[in-house]
């Protein structure tokens, strides 16, 4: 066998070449893995998949209470009992979108613009999309109450319209400054009888309600035309209510992109309510050409298995709408555990771990 002698100088060059390949490979690995690596608020390193593309089906959660819960020491745990950041837990359960409510000047400070921005940044860091929910109030806005913010209480109607538009623009601009563009924006929350009572009460003046909705719509589009505007009504199974609201808005010149619904059935009636909701969703698509989103769902935490079945079924029904008009389903405050603020419809058990209800969002 012939022995080939290689000069030492060439061997050193070859070793440097191999070493260079190794370092190049290491750099590539670091770059690729770093793309999905984020630091949490507490500094732990978490790994998140890239955000789903715009238009992907939204599996969401409204977690607007999270900063308030954390401020008093509430902690969250994954299914194995390991303490983790809430956004990481939800991401691992299939949640890809975060919904956040906005109040104008709340007494507690929670859900004001600064607090919303804090939570939206965390959603962005977790590669999650965002839905912003304007209440146009200093506190809860829902079918039972739609109170004006204190600062707007004595405004004439023309000024009130301007306040809706400017508030919408201001909050969305603050988000945009942080490179956060909500994919969807609700103008009003559960506006079954309008908003900003009594001026915008639909049963008193559908025209006024429509003008307020239009002001919100224009405010959203002024900041980013790609954000879809949602008009949100409770009781997604009530077709006559939805026809009354949306016929009235259409007749008075208001625009929207998405019909939003809430749905809070029980373990005993969820199947029937889902069937009614599907009929209503199909009607919204046929009647107005609208896309449809279930902005809020929930069920007593003690009925977690039934809740899982309910969510899986309503997602399937929403996805079945013609021309991909079904956009997504959001659980309302699933992380609210151990009767937080008296709320018993969360989807985490009393120890702060997800119940099987959250498994509905898994692939």
Coordinates of C-alpha atoms in Angstrom, one line a residue:
X1 CA 0.0 0.0 0.0
X2 CA 1.4 3.3 -1.0
X3 CA 1.5 6.0 1.7
X4 CA 0.7 9.5 0.5
X5 CA 2.4 12.2 2.5
X6 CA 0.6 15.5 2.9
X7 CA 2.6 18.5 3.7
X8 CA 1.9 19.9 7.2
X9 CA 0.9 23.3 5.7
X10 CA -1.8 21.7 3.6
X11 CA -3.1 19.7 6.6
X12 CA -3.4 22.9 8.6
X13 CA -5.3 24.6 5.8
X14 CA -7.7 21.5 5.6
X15 CA -8.3 21.6 9.3
X16 CA -9.1 25.3 9.2
X17 CA -11.5 24.6 6.3
X18 CA -13.3 21.9 8.3
X19 CA -13.4 24.1 11.4
X20 CA -14.9 26.9 9.2
X21 CA -17.7 24.6 8.0
X22 CA -18.5 23.7 11.6
X23 CA -18.7 27.3 12.7
X24 CA -20.8 28.2 9.7
X25 CA -23.2 25.4 10.5
X26 CA -23.4 26.5 14.1
X27 CA -24.2 30.0 13.1
X28 CA -27.0 28.8 10.8
X29 CA -28.5 26.7 13.6
X30 CA -28.4 29.6 16.0
X31 CA -30.1 31.9 13.5
X32 CA -32.8 29.3 12.7
X33 CA -33.6 28.4 16.3
X34 CA -33.4 32.1 17.4
X35 CA -36.2 32.9 15.1
X36 CA -38.7 31.1 17.3
X37 CA -37.1 32.0 20.7
X38 CA -38.6 34.7 22.8
X39 CA -38.0 36.0 26.3
X40 CA -41.0 36.1 28.6
X41 CA -41.8 39.0 30.9
X42 CA -40.0 37.1 33.7
X43 CA -37.0 36.4 31.5
X44 CA -37.4 32.7 30.9
X45 CA -36.7 31.6 27.3
X46 CA -39.8 30.2 25.5
X47 CA -40.1 28.7 22.1
X48 CA -43.1 29.5 19.9
X49 CA -44.0 28.5 16.4
X50 CA -44.3 31.3 13.9
X51 CA -47.6 33.1 13.8
X52 CA -50.3 31.6 11.6
X53 CA -50.8 33.5 8.3
X54 CA -53.5 36.2 8.1
X55 CA -56.8 34.5 7.2
X56 CA -55.9 31.2 8.9
X57 CA -58.8 29.9 11.1
X58 CA -58.7 31.7 14.4
X59 CA -58.7 29.6 17.6
X60 CA -58.8 32.3 20.2
X61 CA -59.0 33.3 23.8
X62 CA -60.0 36.6 25.5
X63 CA -57.4 36.9 28.3
X64 CA -58.1 40.6 29.3
X65 CA -58.0 39.7 33.0
X66 CA -54.4 38.3 32.8
X67 CA -52.5 41.3 34.0
X68 CA -54.9 41.9 36.9
X69 CA -54.7 38.3 37.9
X70 CA -50.9 38.3 37.8
X71 CA -50.8 41.5 39.9
X72 CA -52.3 39.7 42.8
X73 CA -50.2 36.6 42.5
X74 CA -52.3 34.3 40.4
X75 CA -50.1 31.8 38.6
X76 CA -50.8 29.5 35.7
X77 CA -49.8 25.9 35.1
X78 CA -49.7 23.6 32.1
X79 CA -51.5 20.3 32.1
X80 CA -48.5 18.6 33.7
X81 CA -48.6 21.1 36.6
X82 CA -45.5 23.1 35.5
X83 CA -45.8 26.8 36.1
X84 CA -45.6 28.7 32.8
X85 CA -46.5 32.0 31.2
X86 CA -50.2 31.9 30.3
X87 CA -49.5 32.7 26.6
X88 CA -47.2 29.7 26.3
X89 CA -49.8 27.4 27.9
X90 CA -52.5 28.6 25.5
X91 CA -50.3 28.4 22.5
X92 CA -49.5 24.7 23.4
X93 CA -53.3 24.1 23.6
X94 CA -53.8 25.3 20.0
X95 CA -54.7 28.9 20.7
X96 CA -53.4 31.2 17.9
X97 CA -55.2 34.5 18.6
X98 CA -55.7 36.7 21.6
X99 CA -58.7 39.0 22.1
X100 CA -58.4 42.1 24.3
X101 CA -61.1 44.5 25.5
X102 CA -60.5 48.2 25.6
X103 CA -62.1 50.6 28.1
X104 CA -61.8 54.3 27.8
X105 CA -60.8 55.4 31.3
X106 CA -61.4 52.6 33.8
X107 CA -61.1 53.4 37.5
X108 CA -58.7 50.5 38.0
X109 CA -56.5 51.2 35.0
X110 CA -56.9 47.7 33.7
X111 CA -58.0 47.5 30.1
X112 CA -57.0 51.0 29.4
X113 CA -54.8 51.7 26.4
X114 CA -51.5 51.2 28.3
X115 CA -52.7 47.8 29.7
X116 CA -54.0 46.7 26.4
X117 CA -50.7 47.5 24.8
X118 CA -48.8 45.5 27.4
X119 CA -50.9 42.4 26.7
X120 CA -50.8 42.9 23.0
X121 CA -47.0 43.0 23.1
X122 CA -47.0 39.7 24.9
X123 CA -49.3 38.2 22.3
X124 CA -47.0 39.5 19.5
X125 CA -44.0 38.0 21.4
X126 CA -45.8 34.6 21.4
X127 CA -46.4 34.9 17.7
X128 CA -50.2 35.2 18.2
X129 CA -52.6 37.3 16.3
X130 CA -54.8 40.0 17.9
X131 CA -58.5 40.9 18.0
X132 CA -59.2 44.3 19.7
X133 CA -62.6 44.7 21.4
X134 CA -63.8 48.3 21.9
X135 CA -66.4 48.7 24.6
X136 CA -66.7 52.5 24.2
X137 CA -67.2 52.7 28.0
X138 CA -65.2 53.0 31.2
X139 CA -66.5 49.6 32.3
X140 CA -68.4 46.5 31.0
X141 CA -70.6 47.0 27.9
X142 CA -73.1 44.2 27.3
X143 CA -76.8 43.7 26.6
X144 CA -77.7 44.9 30.1
X145 CA -75.5 48.1 30.1
X146 CA -74.0 50.3 27.5
X147 CA -72.9 53.3 29.5
X148 CA -71.0 56.3 28.0
X149 CA -67.5 57.0 29.3
X150 CA -67.6 59.7 32.0
X151 CA -65.6 62.0 29.7
X152 CA -68.2 61.7 27.0
X153 CA -71.3 61.8 29.1
X154 CA -72.4 65.4 28.3
X155 CA -71.3 65.5 24.6
X156 CA -73.8 66.3 21.9
X157 CA -74.3 63.6 19.3
X158 CA -72.0 65.1 16.7
X159 CA -69.2 65.3 19.3
X160 CA -70.0 61.7 20.5
X161 CA -69.5 60.4 16.9
X162 CA -66.1 62.3 16.8
X163 CA -65.1 60.8 20.1
X164 CA -65.8 57.2 18.9
X165 CA -63.7 57.8 15.9
X166 CA -60.8 59.5 17.6
X167 CA -60.6 57.0 20.5
X168 CA -60.6 54.1 17.9
X169 CA -57.8 55.8 16.0
X170 CA -55.8 56.6 19.1
X171 CA -55.7 53.1 20.5
X172 CA -55.0 51.4 17.1
X173 CA -52.3 53.9 16.4
X174 CA -50.6 53.1 19.7
X175 CA -50.6 49.5 18.7
X176 CA -49.4 50.2 15.2
X177 CA -46.5 52.2 16.6
X178 CA -45.4 48.9 18.2
X179 CA -45.9 47.1 14.8
X180 CA -49.1 45.4 16.1
X181 CA -51.9 45.4 13.5
X182 CA -55.0 43.7 14.8
X183 CA -56.5 41.3 12.3
X184 CA -60.0 42.1 13.6
X185 CA -61.5 45.0 15.5
X186 CA -64.8 45.0 17.3
X187 CA -66.7 48.3 17.3
X188 CA -68.8 47.7 20.4
X189 CA -69.3 44.7 22.6
X190 CA -72.6 42.7 22.6
X191 CA -74.5 45.6 21.1
X192 CA -77.9 43.8 21.2
X193 CA -79.6 47.2 21.6
X194 CA -76.9 49.5 20.4
X195 CA -74.3 51.3 22.4
X196 CA -73.5 54.6 24.2
X197 CA -77.0 54.7 25.7
X198 CA -79.3 56.5 25.3
X199 CA -78.1 58.4 22.2
X200 CA -77.0 55.2 20.5
X201 CA -79.7 52.8 21.8
X202 CA -80.9 50.9 18.7
X203 CA -84.5 50.6 20.0
X204 CA -84.6 54.4 20.4
X205 CA -82.7 55.4 17.2
X206 CA -81.3 52.7 14.9
X207 CA -80.0 55.7 12.8
X208 CA -77.9 56.9 15.7
X209 CA -76.5 53.5 16.4
X210 CA -75.6 53.1 12.7
X211 CA -73.8 56.4 12.7
X212 CA -71.7 55.3 15.8
X213 CA -70.9 52.0 14.2
X214 CA -69.8 53.8 11.0
X215 CA -67.6 56.2 13.1
X216 CA -65.8 53.1 14.6
X217 CA -65.6 51.5 11.1
X218 CA -64.0 54.6 9.6
X219 CA -61.6 54.9 12.6
X220 CA -60.4 51.3 12.1
X221 CA -59.9 51.7 8.4
X222 CA -58.0 55.0 8.8
X223 CA -55.3 53.2 10.8
X224 CA -55.1 50.1 8.7
X225 CA -57.6 49.2 5.9
X226 CA -56.7 45.5 6.2
X227 CA -58.1 45.2 9.7
X228 CA -61.6 43.6 9.6
X229 CA -64.4 45.4 11.5
X230 CA -66.7 43.2 13.6
X231 CA -70.1 44.1 14.9
X232 CA -70.7 41.8 17.9
X233 CA -74.1 40.6 19.2
X234 CA -74.9 38.2 22.0
X235 CA -77.1 35.1 21.7
X236 CA -75.8 33.7 18.5
X237 CA -78.8 31.4 18.2
X238 CA -81.3 34.3 18.0
X239 CA -81.8 34.9 14.3
X240 CA -84.6 37.5 14.7
X241 CA -82.3 39.6 16.9
X242 CA -79.5 39.5 14.4
X243 CA -81.8 40.3 11.4
X244 CA -83.2 43.3 13.4
X245 CA -79.7 44.7 14.1
X246 CA -78.1 44.1 10.8
X247 CA -81.1 45.0 8.7
X248 CA -81.2 48.3 10.7
X249 CA -77.5 49.0 10.3
X250 CA -77.6 48.3 6.5
X251 CA -80.7 50.4 6.0
X252 CA -78.9 53.3 7.7
X253 CA -75.7 53.1 5.8
X254 CA -73.4 51.5 8.4
X255 CA -70.6 49.2 7.2
X256 CA -69.0 46.1 8.7
X257 CA -66.9 43.1 7.6
X258 CA -67.7 40.4 10.1
X259 CA -70.8 39.4 12.1
X260 CA -69.6 38.6 15.7
X261 CA -71.6 36.3 18.0
X262 CA -71.5 35.2 21.7
X263 CA -72.7 31.7 22.7
X264 CA -73.0 30.5 26.3
X265 CA -75.0 27.3 26.3
X266 CA -75.3 24.7 29.1
X267 CA -74.3 21.1 29.1
X268 CA -78.0 20.3 28.6
X269 CA -78.8 22.5 25.6
X270 CA -75.5 23.1 23.8
X271 CA -76.4 20.8 20.9
X272 CA -79.7 22.5 20.2
X273 CA -78.2 26.0 20.6
X274 CA -75.4 25.1 18.2
X275 CA -77.9 23.9 15.6
X276 CA -79.8 27.2 15.9
X277 CA -76.5 29.1 15.7
X278 CA -75.5 27.3 12.5
X279 CA -78.8 28.3 10.9
X280 CA -78.2 31.9 12.0
X281 CA -74.6 31.9 10.7
X282 CA -75.7 30.6 7.3
X283 CA -78.4 33.3 7.2
X284 CA -75.8 36.0 7.9
X285 CA -73.7 34.8 5.0
X286 CA -76.6 34.6 2.6
X287 CA -78.4 37.7 3.7
X288 CA -75.5 40.1 4.0
X289 CA -72.5 38.3 2.5
X290 CA -70.8 38.7 5.8
X291 CA -68.0 36.6 7.4
X292 CA -68.9 35.2 10.8
X293 CA -66.9 34.8 14.0
X294 CA -67.9 33.4 17.4
X295 CA -66.2 36.1 19.5
X296 CA -67.1 34.5 22.9
X297 CA -68.0 31.1 24.2
X298 CA -68.0 29.6 27.6
X299 CA -69.6 27.0 29.9
X300 CA -69.4 26.2 33.6
X301 CA -66.0 24.9 34.5
X302 CA -67.7 21.9 36.2
X303 CA -68.9 20.8 32.8
X304 CA -65.5 20.6 31.1
X305 CA -66.1 17.5 29.0
X306 CA -69.4 18.9 27.7
X307 CA -67.7 22.2 27.0
X308 CA -65.0 20.4 25.0
X309 CA -67.6 18.7 22.9
X310 CA -69.6 22.0 22.5
X311 CA -66.5 23.9 21.3
X312 CA -65.4 21.2 18.8
X313 CA -68.9 21.1 17.4
X314 CA -69.4 24.9 17.1
X315 CA -65.9 25.2 15.4
X316 CA -66.9 22.5 12.9
X317 CA -70.2 24.3 12.2
X318 CA -68.4 27.7 11.8
X319 CA -65.9 26.1 9.5
X320 CA -68.7 24.6 7.4
X321 CA -70.0 28.0 6.2
X322 CA -69.9 28.6 2.4
X323 CA -66.9 30.2 0.8
X324 CA -64.8 30.0 4.0
X325 CA -66.9 32.6 5.7
X326 CA -66.4 31.1 9.1
X327 CA -63.4 32.9 10.7
X328 CA -63.0 31.4 14.2
X329 CA -64.1 30.7 17.8
X330 CA -62.8 32.5 21.0
X331 CA -63.1 31.3 24.6
X332 CA -63.9 34.1 27.0
X333 CA -61.4 34.3 29.8
X334 CA -60.5 30.6 30.0
X335 CA -57.7 31.3 32.5
X336 CA -60.2 32.7 35.1
X337 CA -60.0 30.0 37.7
X338 CA -61.2 29.4 41.2
X339 CA -64.1 31.7 40.7
X340 CA -62.0 34.7 39.8
X341 CA -64.2 37.8 40.2
X342 CA -67.1 35.4 40.8
X343 CA -66.8 34.1 37.2
X344 CA -67.4 30.3 37.0
X345 CA -67.3 29.7 33.2
X346 CA -63.6 29.5 32.8
X347 CA -61.7 26.5 31.4
X348 CA -58.9 26.2 34.0
X349 CA -59.4 24.1 37.2
X350 CA -59.1 25.4 40.7
X351 CA -55.3 24.7 40.7
X352 CA -54.7 26.9 37.6
X353 CA -54.4 24.1 35.0
X354 CA -56.3 23.8 31.8
X355 CA -59.3 21.5 31.9
X356 CA -60.2 19.1 29.1
X357 CA -62.4 21.9 27.6
X358 CA -59.2 23.5 26.2
X359 CA -58.4 20.3 24.3
X360 CA -61.1 21.3 21.8
X361 CA -58.6 23.7 20.3
X362 CA -55.9 21.2 19.7
X363 CA -55.2 20.1 16.1

